[in-house]
mmCIF file of C-alpha atoms and ligand atoms in Angstrom:
data_model
loop_
_atom_site.group_PDB
_atom_site.id
_atom_site.type_symbol
_atom_site.label_atom_id
_atom_site.label_comp_id
_atom_site.label_asym_id
_atom_site.label_seq_id
_atom_site.Cartn_x
_atom_site.Cartn_y
_atom_site.Cartn_z
ATOM 1 C CA MET U 228 -5.463 -35.129 -12.502
ATOM 2 C CA PHE U 229 -6.749 -38.635 -13.077
ATOM 3 C CA ASN U 230 -10.010 -39.645 -11.605
ATOM 4 C CA SER U 231 -12.800 -42.050 -12.308
ATOM 5 C CA LYS U 232 -14.520 -39.869 -14.872
ATOM 6 C CA PRO U 233 -15.337 -41.484 -18.207
ATOM 7 C CA VAL U 234 -12.612 -40.869 -20.764
ATOM 8 C CA LEU U 235 -13.243 -38.749 -23.846
ATOM 9 C CA VAL U 236 -10.830 -39.187 -26.759
ATOM 10 C CA SER U 237 -10.700 -37.315 -30.039
ATOM 11 C CA GLY U 238 -8.196 -36.296 -32.691
ATOM 12 C CA ILE U 239 -7.908 -33.518 -35.225
ATOM 13 C CA LYS U 240 -5.679 -33.496 -38.300
ATOM 14 C CA PRO U 241 -3.446 -30.445 -38.799
ATOM 15 C CA THR U 242 -4.626 -29.967 -42.360
ATOM 16 C CA GLY U 243 -6.227 -26.870 -43.860
ATOM 17 C CA ASP U 244 -6.409 -23.234 -42.824
ATOM 18 C CA LEU U 245 -8.897 -22.589 -40.073
ATOM 19 C CA HIS U 246 -11.969 -20.608 -40.995
ATOM 20 C CA ILE U 247 -15.215 -19.716 -39.258
ATOM 21 C CA GLY U 248 -16.877 -22.745 -40.880
ATOM 22 C CA ASN U 249 -14.484 -25.041 -38.965
ATOM 23 C CA TYR U 250 -15.113 -23.108 -35.793
ATOM 24 C CA PHE U 251 -18.915 -23.017 -35.839
ATOM 25 C CA GLY U 252 -19.142 -26.466 -37.468
ATOM 26 C CA ALA U 253 -16.947 -28.445 -35.096
ATOM 27 C CA MET U 254 -14.270 -26.767 -32.983
ATOM 28 C CA ARG U 255 -16.601 -24.840 -30.714
ATOM 29 C CA GLN U 256 -18.747 -27.847 -29.736
ATOM 30 C CA PHE U 257 -15.619 -29.841 -29.227
ATOM 31 C CA VAL U 258 -14.170 -27.426 -26.678
ATOM 32 C CA GLU U 259 -17.536 -26.988 -24.947
ATOM 33 C CA LEU U 260 -17.770 -30.732 -24.443
ATOM 34 C CA THR U 261 -14.340 -30.916 -22.836
ATOM 35 C CA ARG U 262 -15.385 -28.108 -20.488
ATOM 36 C CA THR U 263 -18.509 -29.769 -19.098
ATOM 37 C CA GLY U 264 -16.347 -31.358 -16.404
ATOM 38 C CA LYS U 265 -18.078 -34.700 -17.041
ATOM 39 C CA TYR U 266 -15.127 -36.364 -18.748
ATOM 40 C CA GLN U 267 -11.394 -36.846 -18.597
ATOM 41 C CA PRO U 268 -10.480 -35.587 -22.081
ATOM 42 C CA PHE U 269 -7.559 -36.706 -24.245
ATOM 43 C CA ILE U 270 -7.271 -34.577 -27.376
ATOM 44 C CA PHE U 271 -4.486 -35.098 -29.841
ATOM 45 C CA ILE U 272 -3.187 -33.691 -33.098
ATOM 46 C CA ALA U 273 -3.479 -36.569 -35.567
ATOM 47 C CA ASP U 274 -0.257 -35.810 -37.441
ATOM 48 C CA TYR U 275 0.387 -39.415 -38.512
ATOM 49 C CA HIS U 276 -3.085 -39.528 -40.040
ATOM 50 C CA ALA U 277 -2.376 -36.208 -41.782
ATOM 51 C CA LEU U 278 0.770 -37.704 -43.377
ATOM 52 C CA ASN U 279 -1.514 -39.480 -45.809
ATOM 53 C CA THR U 280 -2.327 -36.195 -47.521
ATOM 54 C CA MET U 281 0.366 -33.737 -46.386
ATOM 55 C CA GLN U 282 3.960 -34.580 -47.188
ATOM 56 C CA ASP U 283 5.791 -31.330 -46.567
ATOM 57 C CA ALA U 284 7.799 -31.132 -43.334
ATOM 58 C CA GLU U 285 7.620 -27.349 -42.969
ATOM 59 C CA GLU U 286 3.900 -27.309 -43.565
ATOM 60 C CA MET U 287 3.370 -30.131 -41.072
ATOM 61 C CA ARG U 288 5.319 -28.255 -38.379
ATOM 62 C CA ARG U 289 3.613 -24.950 -39.059
ATOM 63 C CA ARG U 290 0.092 -26.321 -39.191
ATOM 64 C CA THR U 291 0.602 -28.419 -36.073
ATOM 65 C CA ARG U 292 1.657 -25.340 -34.110
ATOM 66 C CA GLU U 293 -1.165 -23.270 -35.559
ATOM 67 C CA LEU U 294 -3.713 -25.895 -34.606
ATOM 68 C CA VAL U 295 -2.439 -26.111 -31.032
ATOM 69 C CA MET U 296 -2.537 -22.315 -30.733
ATOM 70 C CA ALA U 297 -5.977 -22.144 -32.299
ATOM 71 C CA TYR U 298 -7.418 -24.612 -29.806
ATOM 72 C CA LEU U 299 -5.826 -22.784 -26.902
ATOM 73 C CA ALA U 300 -7.126 -19.465 -28.262
ATOM 74 C CA ILE U 301 -10.696 -20.734 -28.487
ATOM 75 C CA GLY U 302 -10.630 -21.992 -24.924
ATOM 76 C CA LEU U 303 -9.249 -25.516 -24.697
ATOM 77 C CA ASP U 304 -7.750 -25.743 -21.218
ATOM 78 C CA PRO U 305 -4.513 -27.742 -21.181
ATOM 79 C CA LYS U 306 -4.801 -28.169 -17.415
ATOM 80 C CA GLU U 307 -8.007 -30.133 -17.865
ATOM 81 C CA VAL U 308 -7.210 -31.810 -21.171
ATOM 82 C CA VAL U 309 -4.309 -34.114 -22.010
ATOM 83 C CA PHE U 310 -3.365 -32.359 -25.244
ATOM 84 C CA PHE U 311 -0.646 -34.053 -27.282
ATOM 85 C CA LYS U 312 0.713 -35.046 -30.669
ATOM 86 C CA GLN U 313 -0.072 -38.544 -31.900
ATOM 87 C CA SER U 314 3.498 -38.994 -33.210
ATOM 88 C CA ASP U 315 4.857 -38.281 -29.709
ATOM 89 C CA VAL U 316 3.278 -41.454 -28.358
ATOM 90 C CA PRO U 317 4.729 -44.578 -30.035
ATOM 91 C CA ALA U 318 2.051 -46.820 -28.544
ATOM 92 C CA HIS U 319 -0.402 -45.582 -31.210
ATOM 93 C CA THR U 320 1.528 -47.127 -34.094
ATOM 94 C CA GLU U 321 2.538 -50.142 -32.030
ATOM 95 C CA LEU U 322 -1.042 -51.044 -31.186
ATOM 96 C CA CYS U 323 -2.058 -50.297 -34.781
ATOM 97 C CA TRP U 324 0.348 -53.019 -35.957
ATOM 98 C CA ILE U 325 -1.079 -55.517 -33.512
ATOM 99 C CA PHE U 326 -4.578 -54.732 -34.829
ATOM 100 C CA ASP U 327 -3.342 -55.184 -38.398
ATOM 101 C CA THR U 328 -2.538 -58.784 -37.587
ATOM 102 C CA ILE U 329 -6.158 -59.574 -36.691
ATOM 103 C CA THR U 330 -7.818 -57.481 -39.414
ATOM 104 C CA THR U 331 -8.712 -58.713 -42.890
ATOM 105 C CA MET U 332 -8.439 -56.776 -46.141
ATOM 106 C CA PRO U 333 -12.095 -57.276 -47.172
ATOM 107 C CA TYR U 334 -13.160 -55.787 -43.859
ATOM 108 C CA LEU U 335 -11.079 -52.625 -44.419
ATOM 109 C CA MET U 336 -12.287 -52.436 -48.018
ATOM 110 C CA ARG U 337 -15.736 -51.602 -46.685
ATOM 111 C CA ALA U 338 -14.535 -48.245 -45.268
ATOM 112 C CA HIS U 339 -16.293 -45.243 -46.868
ATOM 113 C CA ALA U 340 -13.050 -43.320 -47.281
ATOM 114 C CA TYR U 341 -11.433 -46.267 -49.082
ATOM 115 C CA LYS U 342 -14.476 -46.828 -51.306
ATOM 116 C CA ASP U 343 -14.638 -43.122 -52.214
ATOM 117 C CA ALA U 344 -10.980 -43.071 -53.185
ATOM 118 C CA GLU U 345 -11.441 -46.217 -55.238
ATOM 119 C CA VAL U 346 -14.472 -44.859 -57.102
ATOM 120 C CA LYS U 347 -12.458 -41.732 -57.926
ATOM 121 C CA ASN U 348 -9.667 -43.944 -59.231
ATOM 122 C CA LYS U 349 -7.195 -42.413 -56.793
ATOM 123 C CA GLU U 350 -3.975 -44.158 -55.865
ATOM 124 C CA ILE U 351 -4.585 -45.511 -52.374
ATOM 125 C CA THR U 352 -1.657 -45.734 -49.997
ATOM 126 C CA ILE U 353 -1.417 -48.414 -47.345
ATOM 127 C CA GLY U 354 -1.683 -45.557 -44.834
ATOM 128 C CA THR U 355 -5.050 -44.513 -46.218
ATOM 129 C CA PHE U 356 -6.241 -48.102 -46.400
ATOM 130 C CA ASN U 357 -5.146 -48.694 -42.841
ATOM 131 C CA TYR U 358 -6.457 -45.357 -41.504
ATOM 132 C CA PRO U 359 -9.234 -46.984 -39.431
ATOM 133 C CA MET U 360 -6.770 -49.246 -37.591
ATOM 134 C CA LEU U 361 -4.559 -46.366 -36.459
ATOM 135 C CA MET U 362 -7.698 -44.616 -35.342
ATOM 136 C CA ALA U 363 -8.843 -47.720 -33.445
ATOM 137 C CA ALA U 364 -5.488 -47.726 -31.633
ATOM 138 C CA ASP U 365 -5.842 -43.985 -30.831
ATOM 139 C CA ILE U 366 -9.158 -44.649 -29.165
ATOM 140 C CA LEU U 367 -8.640 -48.024 -27.462
ATOM 141 C CA LEU U 368 -5.320 -47.124 -25.839
ATOM 142 C CA TYR U 369 -7.027 -44.775 -23.407
ATOM 143 C CA ASP U 370 -10.178 -46.791 -22.548
ATOM 144 C CA ALA U 371 -12.314 -44.148 -24.248
ATOM 145 C CA ALA U 372 -15.948 -44.140 -23.205
ATOM 146 C CA ILE U 373 -16.954 -41.494 -25.734
ATOM 147 C CA VAL U 374 -15.443 -40.234 -28.945
ATOM 148 C CA PRO U 375 -16.926 -36.924 -30.124
ATOM 149 C CA VAL U 376 -16.674 -36.596 -33.886
ATOM 150 C CA GLY U 377 -18.560 -35.268 -36.881
ATOM 151 C CA GLN U 378 -20.955 -37.582 -38.711
ATOM 152 C CA ASP U 379 -18.251 -38.356 -41.298
ATOM 153 C CA GLN U 380 -16.240 -40.262 -38.666
ATOM 154 C CA LYS U 381 -18.998 -42.513 -37.312
ATOM 155 C CA GLN U 382 -17.917 -45.553 -39.305
ATOM 156 C CA HIS U 383 -14.413 -45.222 -37.911
ATOM 157 C CA ILE U 384 -15.724 -45.513 -34.364
ATOM 158 C CA GLU U 385 -17.584 -48.648 -35.397
ATOM 159 C CA TYR U 386 -14.288 -50.037 -36.680
ATOM 160 C CA ALA U 387 -12.731 -49.334 -33.301
ATOM 161 C CA ARG U 388 -15.587 -51.136 -31.520
ATOM 162 C CA ASP U 389 -15.373 -54.149 -33.838
ATOM 163 C CA THR U 390 -11.611 -54.317 -33.400
ATOM 164 C CA ALA U 391 -11.855 -54.210 -29.611
ATOM 165 C CA GLU U 392 -14.447 -56.990 -29.692
ATOM 166 C CA LYS U 393 -12.367 -59.117 -32.030
ATOM 167 C CA PHE U 394 -9.187 -58.675 -30.004
ATOM 168 C CA ASN U 395 -11.008 -59.504 -26.756
ATOM 169 C CA ARG U 396 -12.578 -62.590 -28.377
ATOM 170 C CA ILE U 397 -9.351 -63.933 -29.899
ATOM 171 C CA TYR U 398 -7.323 -63.437 -26.741
ATOM 172 C CA LYS U 399 -10.171 -64.295 -24.341
ATOM 173 C CA THR U 400 -9.809 -61.062 -22.447
ATOM 174 C CA ASP U 401 -11.715 -57.880 -21.705
ATOM 175 C CA ILE U 402 -8.811 -55.426 -21.596
ATOM 176 C CA LEU U 403 -10.110 -53.362 -24.511
ATOM 177 C CA LYS U 404 -13.112 -51.216 -23.704
ATOM 178 C CA LEU U 405 -15.773 -50.598 -26.359
ATOM 179 C CA PRO U 406 -16.175 -46.853 -27.057
ATOM 180 C CA GLU U 407 -19.374 -45.024 -28.001
ATOM 181 C CA PRO U 408 -19.454 -42.440 -30.749
ATOM 182 C CA TYR U 409 -20.794 -39.027 -29.797
ATOM 183 C CA ILE U 410 -21.907 -37.278 -32.942
ATOM 184 C CA MET U 411 -21.568 -33.574 -32.392
ATOM 185 C CA PRO U 412 -24.862 -31.873 -33.101
ATOM 186 C CA GLY U 413 -23.927 -30.163 -36.354
ATOM 187 C CA VAL U 414 -24.650 -26.542 -36.936
ATOM 188 C CA ALA U 415 -26.259 -26.345 -40.367
ATOM 189 C CA VAL U 416 -23.516 -26.085 -42.970
ATOM 190 C CA VAL U 417 -21.806 -22.706 -42.650
ATOM 191 C CA PRO U 418 -21.967 -20.981 -46.060
ATOM 192 C CA GLY U 419 -18.971 -19.276 -47.590
ATOM 193 C CA ILE U 420 -18.967 -15.807 -49.105
ATOM 194 C CA ASP U 421 -20.356 -17.244 -52.353
ATOM 195 C CA GLY U 422 -23.184 -19.128 -50.663
ATOM 196 C CA GLN U 423 -21.683 -22.607 -51.183
ATOM 197 C CA LYS U 424 -20.390 -24.575 -48.164
ATOM 198 C CA MET U 425 -17.460 -22.668 -46.652
ATOM 199 C CA SER U 426 -14.380 -24.580 -47.694
ATOM 200 C CA LYS U 427 -10.763 -23.752 -48.352
ATOM 201 C CA SER U 428 -10.952 -25.605 -51.651
ATOM 202 C CA TYR U 429 -13.698 -23.252 -52.896
ATOM 203 C CA GLY U 430 -11.727 -20.111 -51.965
ATOM 204 C CA ASN U 431 -14.775 -18.695 -50.171
ATOM 205 C CA VAL U 432 -13.655 -18.621 -46.538
ATOM 206 C CA ILE U 433 -13.601 -16.093 -43.744
ATOM 207 C CA PRO U 434 -10.448 -16.927 -41.749
ATOM 208 C CA LEU U 435 -11.047 -17.531 -38.050
ATOM 209 C CA PHE U 436 -8.305 -15.149 -36.949
ATOM 210 C CA ALA U 437 -8.778 -12.481 -39.633
ATOM 211 C CA SER U 438 -8.048 -8.858 -38.696
ATOM 212 C CA HIS U 439 -10.827 -6.269 -38.840
ATOM 213 C CA ASP U 440 -9.645 -5.178 -42.292
ATOM 214 C CA GLU U 441 -9.521 -8.709 -43.618
ATOM 215 C CA LEU U 442 -12.976 -9.374 -42.218
ATOM 216 C CA ALA U 443 -14.247 -6.221 -43.921
ATOM 217 C CA LYS U 444 -12.783 -7.338 -47.225
ATOM 218 C CA CYS U 445 -14.306 -10.811 -46.990
ATOM 219 C CA VAL U 446 -17.733 -9.526 -45.943
ATOM 220 C CA MET U 447 -17.832 -6.871 -48.669
ATOM 221 C CA ASN U 448 -17.188 -9.678 -51.164
ATOM 222 C CA ILE U 449 -20.166 -11.737 -49.980
ATOM 223 C CA VAL U 450 -22.327 -12.404 -52.991
ATOM 224 C CA THR U 451 -25.687 -10.791 -52.305
ATOM 225 C CA ASP U 452 -28.735 -12.336 -53.744
ATOM 226 C CA SER U 453 -31.499 -9.826 -54.208
ATOM 227 C CA SER U 454 -34.273 -12.274 -55.008
ATOM 228 C CA GLY U 455 -35.723 -12.575 -51.481
ATOM 229 C CA ASP U 456 -36.480 -10.204 -48.611
ATOM 230 C CA ARG U 457 -33.000 -10.279 -47.210
ATOM 231 C CA PRO U 458 -29.480 -11.015 -48.463
ATOM 232 C CA GLU U 459 -29.418 -14.677 -47.474
ATOM 233 C CA ASN U 460 -25.651 -15.214 -47.601
ATOM 234 C CA VAL U 461 -25.085 -12.245 -45.317
ATOM 235 C CA TYR U 462 -27.836 -13.328 -42.947
ATOM 236 C CA GLN U 463 -26.698 -16.957 -42.646
ATOM 237 C CA ILE U 464 -23.285 -15.800 -41.429
ATOM 238 C CA HIS U 465 -24.763 -13.055 -39.266
ATOM 239 C CA ARG U 466 -26.952 -15.497 -37.329
ATOM 240 C CA LEU U 467 -23.860 -17.323 -36.112
ATOM 241 C CA VAL U 468 -22.743 -14.326 -34.089
ATOM 242 C CA ARG U 469 -26.004 -12.629 -33.138
ATOM 243 C CA SER U 470 -29.410 -13.977 -32.158
ATOM 244 C CA GLU U 471 -32.138 -14.187 -34.772
ATOM 245 C CA ALA U 472 -34.404 -12.177 -32.435
ATOM 246 C CA GLU U 473 -31.925 -9.297 -32.525
ATOM 247 C CA LEU U 474 -31.358 -9.595 -36.238
ATOM 248 C CA ALA U 475 -35.020 -9.533 -37.294
ATOM 249 C CA PRO U 476 -35.645 -5.812 -36.582
ATOM 250 C CA LEU U 477 -32.249 -4.831 -38.028
ATOM 251 C CA TYR U 478 -32.897 -6.625 -41.283
ATOM 252 C CA GLU U 479 -36.392 -5.142 -41.390
ATOM 253 C CA GLU U 480 -35.106 -1.609 -40.786
ATOM 254 C CA HIS U 481 -32.386 -1.920 -43.449
ATOM 255 C CA ARG U 482 -34.343 -3.927 -45.980
ATOM 256 C CA GLY U 483 -32.615 -3.742 -49.371
ATOM 257 C CA LYS U 484 -29.665 -1.748 -47.960
ATOM 258 C CA TYR U 485 -27.036 -4.394 -48.420
ATOM 259 C CA LYS U 486 -24.068 -2.172 -47.736
ATOM 260 C CA ILE U 487 -25.384 -1.176 -44.305
ATOM 261 C CA LEU U 488 -26.215 -4.790 -43.446
ATOM 262 C CA LYS U 489 -22.725 -5.852 -44.448
ATOM 263 C CA GLU U 490 -21.197 -3.106 -42.311
ATOM 264 C CA LEU U 491 -23.236 -4.318 -39.358
ATOM 265 C CA LEU U 492 -22.042 -7.864 -40.009
ATOM 266 C CA ILE U 493 -18.400 -6.743 -40.096
ATOM 267 C CA GLU U 494 -18.757 -5.111 -36.685
ATOM 268 C CA ASP U 495 -20.632 -8.056 -35.158
ATOM 269 C CA LEU U 496 -18.186 -10.595 -36.529
ATOM 270 C CA ASP U 497 -15.277 -8.524 -35.337
ATOM 271 C CA ARG U 498 -16.749 -8.179 -31.841
ATOM 272 C CA TYR U 499 -17.329 -11.929 -31.630
ATOM 273 C CA LEU U 500 -13.962 -13.010 -32.993
ATOM 274 C CA ALA U 501 -11.749 -10.292 -31.471
ATOM 275 C CA PRO U 502 -11.142 -11.962 -28.081
ATOM 276 C CA MET U 503 -10.072 -15.226 -29.747
ATOM 277 C CA ARG U 504 -7.909 -13.330 -32.236
ATOM 278 C CA ALA U 505 -6.262 -11.381 -29.414
ATOM 279 C CA GLN U 506 -5.603 -14.602 -27.569
ATOM 280 C CA TYR U 507 -4.132 -16.168 -30.714
ATOM 281 C CA GLU U 508 -1.864 -13.161 -31.252
ATOM 282 C CA GLU U 509 -0.782 -13.277 -27.622
ATOM 283 C CA LEU U 510 0.112 -16.958 -27.919
ATOM 284 C CA GLN U 511 2.162 -16.280 -31.037
ATOM 285 C CA LYS U 512 4.413 -13.989 -29.029
ATOM 286 C CA ASP U 513 5.449 -16.902 -26.886
ATOM 287 C CA PRO U 514 5.960 -19.923 -29.127
ATOM 288 C CA GLY U 515 7.455 -21.801 -26.178
ATOM 289 C CA ILE U 516 3.943 -22.284 -24.817
ATOM 290 C CA VAL U 517 3.117 -24.745 -27.577
ATOM 291 C CA ASP U 518 6.293 -26.733 -26.876
ATOM 292 C CA ASP U 519 5.585 -26.786 -23.140
ATOM 293 C CA ILE U 520 2.019 -27.965 -23.559
ATOM 294 C CA LEU U 521 2.939 -30.641 -26.056
ATOM 295 C CA ALA U 522 5.834 -31.816 -23.876
ATOM 296 C CA LYS U 523 3.551 -32.165 -20.880
ATOM 297 C CA GLY U 524 0.858 -33.883 -22.937
ATOM 298 C CA LYS U 525 3.432 -36.252 -24.363
ATOM 299 C CA ASN U 526 4.638 -37.359 -20.937
ATOM 300 C CA THR U 527 1.153 -37.959 -19.604
ATOM 301 C CA ALA U 528 -0.130 -39.700 -22.732
ATOM 302 C CA ARG U 529 2.978 -41.904 -22.897
ATOM 303 C CA ALA U 530 2.629 -42.945 -19.269
ATOM 304 C CA ILE U 531 -1.071 -43.776 -19.563
ATOM 305 C CA SER U 532 -0.770 -45.559 -22.906
ATOM 306 C CA GLU U 533 2.175 -47.609 -21.663
ATOM 307 C CA ILE U 534 -0.013 -49.151 -18.959
ATOM 308 C CA LYS U 535 -2.419 -50.393 -21.622
ATOM 309 C CA MET U 536 0.439 -51.550 -23.866
ATOM 310 C CA GLU U 537 1.919 -53.636 -21.080
ATOM 311 C CA GLN U 538 -1.419 -55.414 -20.670
ATOM 312 C CA VAL U 539 -1.663 -55.894 -24.441
ATOM 313 C CA ARG U 540 1.900 -57.245 -24.760
ATOM 314 C CA THR U 541 1.308 -59.713 -21.941
ATOM 315 C CA THR U 542 -2.029 -60.756 -23.435
ATOM 316 C CA ILE U 543 -0.575 -61.504 -26.871
ATOM 317 C CA GLY U 544 2.495 -63.238 -25.429
ATOM 318 C CA VAL U 545 5.343 -60.947 -26.435
ATOM 319 C CA ALA U 546 6.002 -60.022 -22.836
HETATM 320 P P1 TYM Y 133 -10.434 -34.093 -39.037
HETATM 321 O O1 TYM Y 133 -9.269 -33.288 -38.647
HETATM 322 O O2 TYM Y 133 -10.712 -34.283 -40.486
HETATM 323 O O3 TYM Y 133 -11.735 -33.487 -38.388
HETATM 324 C C1 TYM Y 133 -11.730 -33.164 -37.002
HETATM 325 C C2 TYM Y 133 -13.133 -33.334 -36.432
HETATM 326 O O4 TYM Y 133 -14.019 -32.363 -37.008
HETATM 327 C C3 TYM Y 133 -15.143 -33.009 -37.539
HETATM 328 N N1 TYM Y 133 -15.615 -32.198 -38.667
HETATM 329 C C4 TYM Y 133 -16.841 -31.692 -38.743
HETATM 330 N N2 TYM Y 133 -17.879 -31.761 -37.902
HETATM 331 C C5 TYM Y 133 -19.019 -31.116 -38.247
HETATM 332 N N3 TYM Y 133 -19.158 -30.395 -39.386
HETATM 333 C C6 TYM Y 133 -18.122 -30.302 -40.268
HETATM 334 N N4 TYM Y 133 -18.267 -29.580 -41.384
HETATM 335 C C7 TYM Y 133 -16.895 -30.956 -39.964
HETATM 336 N N5 TYM Y 133 -15.686 -31.071 -40.575
HETATM 337 C C8 TYM Y 133 -14.910 -31.830 -39.765
HETATM 338 C C9 TYM Y 133 -14.672 -34.398 -37.922
HETATM 339 O O5 TYM Y 133 -15.724 -35.327 -37.958
HETATM 340 C C10 TYM Y 133 -13.734 -34.705 -36.793
HETATM 341 O O6 TYM Y 133 -14.438 -35.172 -35.667
HETATM 342 N N6 TYM Y 133 -10.114 -39.096 -38.516
HETATM 343 C C11 TYM Y 133 -10.293 -37.862 -37.741
HETATM 344 C C12 TYM Y 133 -9.081 -37.595 -36.859
HETATM 345 C C13 TYM Y 133 -8.818 -38.684 -35.876
HETATM 346 C C14 TYM Y 133 -9.643 -39.083 -34.780
HETATM 347 C C15 TYM Y 133 -8.957 -40.148 -34.146
HETATM 348 C C16 TYM Y 133 -10.870 -38.639 -34.289
HETATM 349 C C17 TYM Y 133 -7.726 -39.482 -35.855
HETATM 350 N N7 TYM Y 133 -7.802 -40.371 -34.822
HETATM 351 C C18 TYM Y 133 -9.488 -40.789 -33.011
HETATM 352 C C19 TYM Y 133 -11.383 -39.288 -33.169
HETATM 353 C C20 TYM Y 133 -10.701 -40.328 -32.551
HETATM 354 C C21 TYM Y 133 -10.509 -36.712 -38.720
HETATM 355 O O7 TYM Y 133 -10.842 -36.925 -39.852
HETATM 356 O O8 TYM Y 133 -10.285 -35.469 -38.273
#
């Protein structure tokens, strides 16, 4: 499967229940990019990064499986993508340690995530402080050319570039390749059923794999605002699943009839999400699929990362 295509690397933490905000905001673009055929993609579940905020073994196992199934259900093709768990490939933490030895504390103190936590007076673990170095290892192990991420992760890619440069300078080598960030063109923030940003912490989500009945319940609870021409919260969700050209006459015809517009939204959402939901349900019947895919991904990712680690060990003089 390996060819000379540029390598794409990205990770996703198995935290949080998936909702349509995650899907339209990030997951969909992510899968589309891996399907362009332009790259050799490596996508992994960043479970060691997630450990910083999730310390419940059952939850970690469950969410990891759910995330793998969700990505398969929305179209990630494990034949084209090396899809694996970060914790299955020891080279990630090994290279992270080597980077720690060339990285200073003041440099890591400039990370946005660290500064945010400090301002909020949160207790900061070494894992959180060191987050950018594990991420640098994730990326540099595979010679990533591009790293597709949301805007919030841009600084982390810069850390990976700086670290590669520093390592290459100290050891007078060029074995670490500098990656480029690829900021996924964000869909405007997907609103929740109360009009604020859709977020699990606000309790305003529409789950990605909701049944028709659950969808109906969520949509009927959308807060309608009667100040303008159309119920904006309903419309902003509707335009994700149906073109604005198609929606204009419908909203004109049913002006002020919020119940009818909500019923139309339920049907359109259901039609859009049903194939992915069916796929997700199908995958749940055969949990072995997740194990097989992760086992295959683990073998490939281990083999590839080991080549880089051998070069690194020789370069630093431990081998
Ligand atoms: P995580 O799991 O928090 O987020 C996964 C990806 O989704 C993007 N994202 C968004 N993009 C657009 N709009 C949003 N509302 C939105 N919410 C999340 C994130 O930017 C991210 O790209 N640190 C990474 C995980 C990671 C990683 C890596 C990524 C670990 N190692 C190496 C790339 C390369 C993270 O926070 O993921």
